[in-house]
Amino acid sequence: MIKEAIARGARRQVRVVVTPLRREVVRLRKKVTDLHATVTTLRRSANGWKRLIEAAPAISQVSEEDAKAARLSPRLIASLRRRLGLSQMALARLVGVSATAVAHWVAGDSMPTGKNRMTLVALRRVGKREVKELLARRVKETASRKRRTRKRPARRPRKRSKR
């Protein structure tokens, strides 16, 4: 009987000490879960910012006034292309237009405006090495953006019924 009384007393004493500790453990687990969710959110945000920074143009930006004041002729665009060692397609990738647009610029059928004009004026200050780096980055971006398309099954010709 004395043993049982001692055991009951000991359990009561242990419970008095352990109950607040249990509550504290539950509170700390909740806090760890919240912190884990916060860290996950911050990591996603950091990855988004990282992608934005990597996608940011490495070409120094030119003000609109400078772009409007700059002379851009078909001959100048062709010489810029030759100086940087670019094909029309490569220049189109750098500027963000189609190769036919560049062909029209060089032929004098049209002239770049707005953002395209600003980019071309900024390209005048860039060297061959920077252009190679930019093109390599653009190729990586376009390769990562390409979606894998499913091939459609070949259509079978319908059988014509005789009437």
mmCIF file of C-alpha atoms in Angstrom:
data_model
loop_
_atom_site.group_PDB
_atom_site.id
_atom_site.type_symbol
_atom_site.label_atom_id
_atom_site.label_comp_id
_atom_site.label_asym_id
_atom_site.label_seq_id
_atom_site.Cartn_x
_atom_site.Cartn_y
_atom_site.Cartn_z
ATOM 1 C CA MET A 1 0.000 0.000 0.000
ATOM 2 C CA ILE A 2 2.827 2.350 0.847
ATOM 3 C CA LYS A 3 4.468 1.525 -2.473
ATOM 4 C CA GLU A 4 1.269 2.393 -4.363
ATOM 5 C CA ALA A 5 0.923 5.680 -2.487
ATOM 6 C CA ILE A 6 4.542 6.572 -3.266
ATOM 7 C CA ALA A 7 4.046 5.685 -6.966
ATOM 8 C CA ARG A 8 0.858 7.804 -7.127
ATOM 9 C CA GLY A 9 2.619 10.720 -5.504
ATOM 10 C CA ALA A 10 5.569 10.368 -7.855
ATOM 11 C CA ARG A 11 3.243 10.263 -10.902
ATOM 12 C CA ARG A 12 1.479 13.383 -9.657
ATOM 13 C CA GLN A 13 4.770 15.181 -9.195
ATOM 14 C CA VAL A 14 5.978 14.100 -12.639
ATOM 15 C CA ARG A 15 2.668 15.227 -14.210
ATOM 16 C CA VAL A 16 2.979 18.630 -12.565
ATOM 17 C CA VAL A 17 6.452 19.041 -14.091
ATOM 18 C CA VAL A 18 5.764 17.393 -17.487
ATOM 19 C CA THR A 19 2.429 19.086 -18.403
ATOM 20 C CA PRO A 20 3.892 22.585 -18.898
ATOM 21 C CA LEU A 21 6.801 21.037 -20.797
ATOM 22 C CA ARG A 22 4.371 19.268 -23.137
ATOM 23 C CA ARG A 23 2.542 22.513 -23.780
ATOM 24 C CA GLU A 24 5.847 24.207 -24.525
ATOM 25 C CA VAL A 25 6.830 21.435 -26.957
ATOM 26 C CA VAL A 26 3.493 21.794 -28.797
ATOM 27 C CA ARG A 27 3.966 25.574 -28.970
ATOM 28 C CA LEU A 28 7.519 25.202 -30.280
ATOM 29 C CA ARG A 29 6.447 22.646 -32.898
ATOM 30 C CA LYS A 30 3.813 25.079 -34.181
ATOM 31 C CA LYS A 31 6.413 27.810 -34.323
ATOM 32 C CA VAL A 32 8.841 25.572 -36.251
ATOM 33 C CA THR A 33 6.065 24.720 -38.736
ATOM 34 C CA ASP A 34 5.289 28.416 -39.235
ATOM 35 C CA LEU A 35 8.973 29.240 -39.675
ATOM 36 C CA HIS A 36 9.353 26.407 -42.160
ATOM 37 C CA ALA A 37 6.456 27.809 -44.217
ATOM 38 C CA THR A 38 8.003 31.283 -44.071
ATOM 39 C CA VAL A 39 11.394 29.982 -45.211
ATOM 40 C CA THR A 40 9.749 28.128 -48.102
ATOM 41 C CA THR A 41 7.933 31.291 -49.179
ATOM 42 C CA LEU A 42 11.128 33.335 -48.943
ATOM 43 C CA ARG A 43 13.041 30.756 -50.992
ATOM 44 C CA ARG A 44 10.424 30.905 -53.736
ATOM 45 C CA SER A 45 10.555 34.670 -53.684
ATOM 46 C CA ALA A 46 14.355 34.632 -53.831
ATOM 47 C CA ASN A 47 14.266 32.265 -56.812
ATOM 48 C CA GLY A 48 11.836 34.601 -58.565
ATOM 49 C CA TRP A 49 14.108 37.578 -57.941
ATOM 50 C CA LYS A 50 17.095 35.569 -59.117
ATOM 51 C CA ARG A 51 15.315 34.752 -62.383
ATOM 52 C CA LEU A 52 14.397 38.414 -62.805
ATOM 53 C CA ILE A 53 17.971 39.542 -62.274
ATOM 54 C CA GLU A 54 19.307 36.925 -64.682
ATOM 55 C CA ALA A 55 16.715 37.917 -67.272
ATOM 56 C CA ALA A 56 17.494 41.606 -66.883
ATOM 57 C CA PRO A 57 19.272 42.975 -69.892
ATOM 58 C CA ALA A 58 23.023 43.256 -69.492
ATOM 59 C CA ILE A 59 22.981 46.008 -72.088
ATOM 60 C CA SER A 60 23.177 49.376 -70.403
ATOM 61 C CA GLN A 61 19.898 51.221 -70.737
ATOM 62 C CA VAL A 62 19.695 54.356 -72.851
ATOM 63 C CA SER A 63 17.292 57.197 -72.166
ATOM 64 C CA GLU A 64 14.511 57.912 -74.640
ATOM 65 C CA GLU A 65 16.009 61.298 -75.464
ATOM 66 C CA ASP A 66 19.352 59.705 -76.367
ATOM 67 C CA ALA A 67 17.589 57.083 -78.473
ATOM 68 C CA LYS A 68 15.584 59.704 -80.354
ATOM 69 C CA ALA A 69 18.644 61.903 -80.887
ATOM 70 C CA ALA A 70 20.808 59.037 -82.134
ATOM 71 C CA ARG A 71 21.215 58.567 -85.849
ATOM 72 C CA LEU A 72 20.053 55.166 -87.055
ATOM 73 C CA SER A 73 20.287 54.456 -90.736
ATOM 74 C CA PRO A 74 20.117 51.146 -92.589
ATOM 75 C CA ARG A 75 23.815 51.446 -93.307
ATOM 76 C CA LEU A 76 24.577 52.092 -89.627
ATOM 77 C CA ILE A 77 22.577 49.034 -88.552
ATOM 78 C CA ALA A 78 24.430 46.880 -91.085
ATOM 79 C CA SER A 79 27.807 48.200 -89.915
ATOM 80 C CA LEU A 80 26.854 47.599 -86.271
ATOM 81 C CA ARG A 81 25.964 44.034 -87.183
ATOM 82 C CA ARG A 82 29.293 43.534 -88.977
ATOM 83 C CA ARG A 83 31.303 45.125 -86.148
ATOM 84 C CA LEU A 84 29.717 42.816 -83.570
ATOM 85 C CA GLY A 85 29.972 39.822 -85.894
ATOM 86 C CA LEU A 86 26.254 39.086 -85.770
ATOM 87 C CA SER A 87 23.896 37.564 -88.261
ATOM 88 C CA GLN A 88 20.486 39.145 -88.791
ATOM 89 C CA MET A 89 18.975 36.341 -86.726
ATOM 90 C CA ALA A 90 21.414 36.912 -83.841
ATOM 91 C CA LEU A 91 20.761 40.661 -83.871
ATOM 92 C CA ALA A 92 17.044 39.930 -83.911
ATOM 93 C CA ARG A 93 17.428 37.703 -80.829
ATOM 94 C CA LEU A 94 19.363 40.399 -78.992
ATOM 95 C CA VAL A 95 16.831 43.096 -79.779
ATOM 96 C CA GLY A 96 13.830 40.832 -79.291
ATOM 97 C CA VAL A 97 12.326 41.027 -82.782
ATOM 98 C CA SER A 98 12.058 38.724 -85.771
ATOM 99 C CA ALA A 99 14.827 38.308 -88.327
ATOM 100 C CA THR A 100 12.546 39.770 -91.006
ATOM 101 C CA ALA A 101 12.244 42.972 -88.978
ATOM 102 C CA VAL A 102 16.026 43.303 -88.970
ATOM 103 C CA ALA A 103 16.088 42.588 -92.709
ATOM 104 C CA HIS A 104 13.560 45.411 -93.236
ATOM 105 C CA TRP A 105 15.683 47.764 -91.136
ATOM 106 C CA VAL A 106 18.810 46.967 -93.125
ATOM 107 C CA ALA A 107 16.941 47.287 -96.425
ATOM 108 C CA GLY A 108 15.523 50.657 -95.345
ATOM 109 C CA ASP A 109 11.900 49.505 -95.631
ATOM 110 C CA SER A 110 11.250 50.386 -91.987
ATOM 111 C CA MET A 111 13.067 51.793 -88.971
ATOM 112 C CA PRO A 112 13.149 50.577 -85.360
ATOM 113 C CA THR A 113 11.046 52.545 -82.910
ATOM 114 C CA GLY A 114 10.537 52.691 -79.160
ATOM 115 C CA LYS A 115 12.197 49.974 -77.134
ATOM 116 C CA ASN A 116 13.842 48.424 -80.206
ATOM 117 C CA ARG A 117 15.493 51.723 -81.100
ATOM 118 C CA MET A 118 16.728 52.140 -77.525
ATOM 119 C CA THR A 119 18.200 48.624 -77.567
ATOM 120 C CA LEU A 120 19.988 49.229 -80.872
ATOM 121 C CA VAL A 121 21.473 52.489 -79.611
ATOM 122 C CA ALA A 122 22.621 50.692 -76.452
ATOM 123 C CA LEU A 123 24.203 47.930 -78.557
ATOM 124 C CA ARG A 124 26.540 50.526 -80.077
ATOM 125 C CA ARG A 125 28.354 50.667 -76.713
ATOM 126 C CA VAL A 126 28.746 46.901 -76.374
ATOM 127 C CA GLY A 127 31.692 44.798 -77.510
ATOM 128 C CA LYS A 128 31.902 41.353 -79.077
ATOM 129 C CA ARG A 129 32.486 39.535 -75.759
ATOM 130 C CA GLU A 130 29.430 41.042 -74.115
ATOM 131 C CA VAL A 131 27.344 40.226 -77.175
ATOM 132 C CA LYS A 132 28.446 36.580 -77.040
ATOM 133 C CA GLU A 133 27.501 36.397 -73.350
ATOM 134 C CA LEU A 134 24.134 38.000 -74.043
ATOM 135 C CA LEU A 135 23.394 35.609 -76.888
ATOM 136 C CA ALA A 136 24.389 32.610 -74.773
ATOM 137 C CA ARG A 137 22.054 33.803 -72.020
ATOM 138 C CA ARG A 138 19.196 34.369 -74.480
ATOM 139 C CA VAL A 139 19.655 30.912 -75.979
ATOM 140 C CA LYS A 140 19.496 29.387 -72.483
ATOM 141 C CA GLU A 141 16.326 31.349 -71.703
ATOM 142 C CA THR A 142 14.581 30.302 -74.885
ATOM 143 C CA ALA A 143 15.635 26.678 -74.411
ATOM 144 C CA SER A 144 14.229 26.623 -70.884
ATOM 145 C CA ARG A 145 10.992 28.281 -72.014
ATOM 146 C CA LYS A 146 10.277 25.830 -74.810
ATOM 147 C CA ARG A 147 7.468 23.519 -73.938
ATOM 148 C CA ARG A 148 7.446 19.934 -74.820
ATOM 149 C CA THR A 149 4.633 19.392 -77.212
ATOM 150 C CA ARG A 150 2.772 16.183 -77.614
ATOM 151 C CA LYS A 151 2.677 14.761 -81.050
ATOM 152 C CA ARG A 152 -0.824 14.295 -82.325
ATOM 153 C CA PRO A 153 -1.686 10.893 -83.612
ATOM 154 C CA ALA A 154 -1.945 10.722 -87.382
ATOM 155 C CA ARG A 155 -5.461 11.199 -88.657
ATOM 156 C CA ARG A 156 -6.890 8.250 -90.437
ATOM 157 C CA PRO A 157 -8.826 8.960 -93.585
ATOM 158 C CA ARG A 158 -12.526 8.265 -93.236
ATOM 159 C CA LYS A 159 -13.986 5.432 -95.142
ATOM 160 C CA ARG A 160 -16.628 6.587 -97.528
ATOM 161 C CA SER A 161 -19.755 4.619 -97.508
ATOM 162 C CA LYS A 162 -21.393 3.710 -100.803
ATOM 163 C CA ARG A 163 -24.880 5.049 -101.279
#
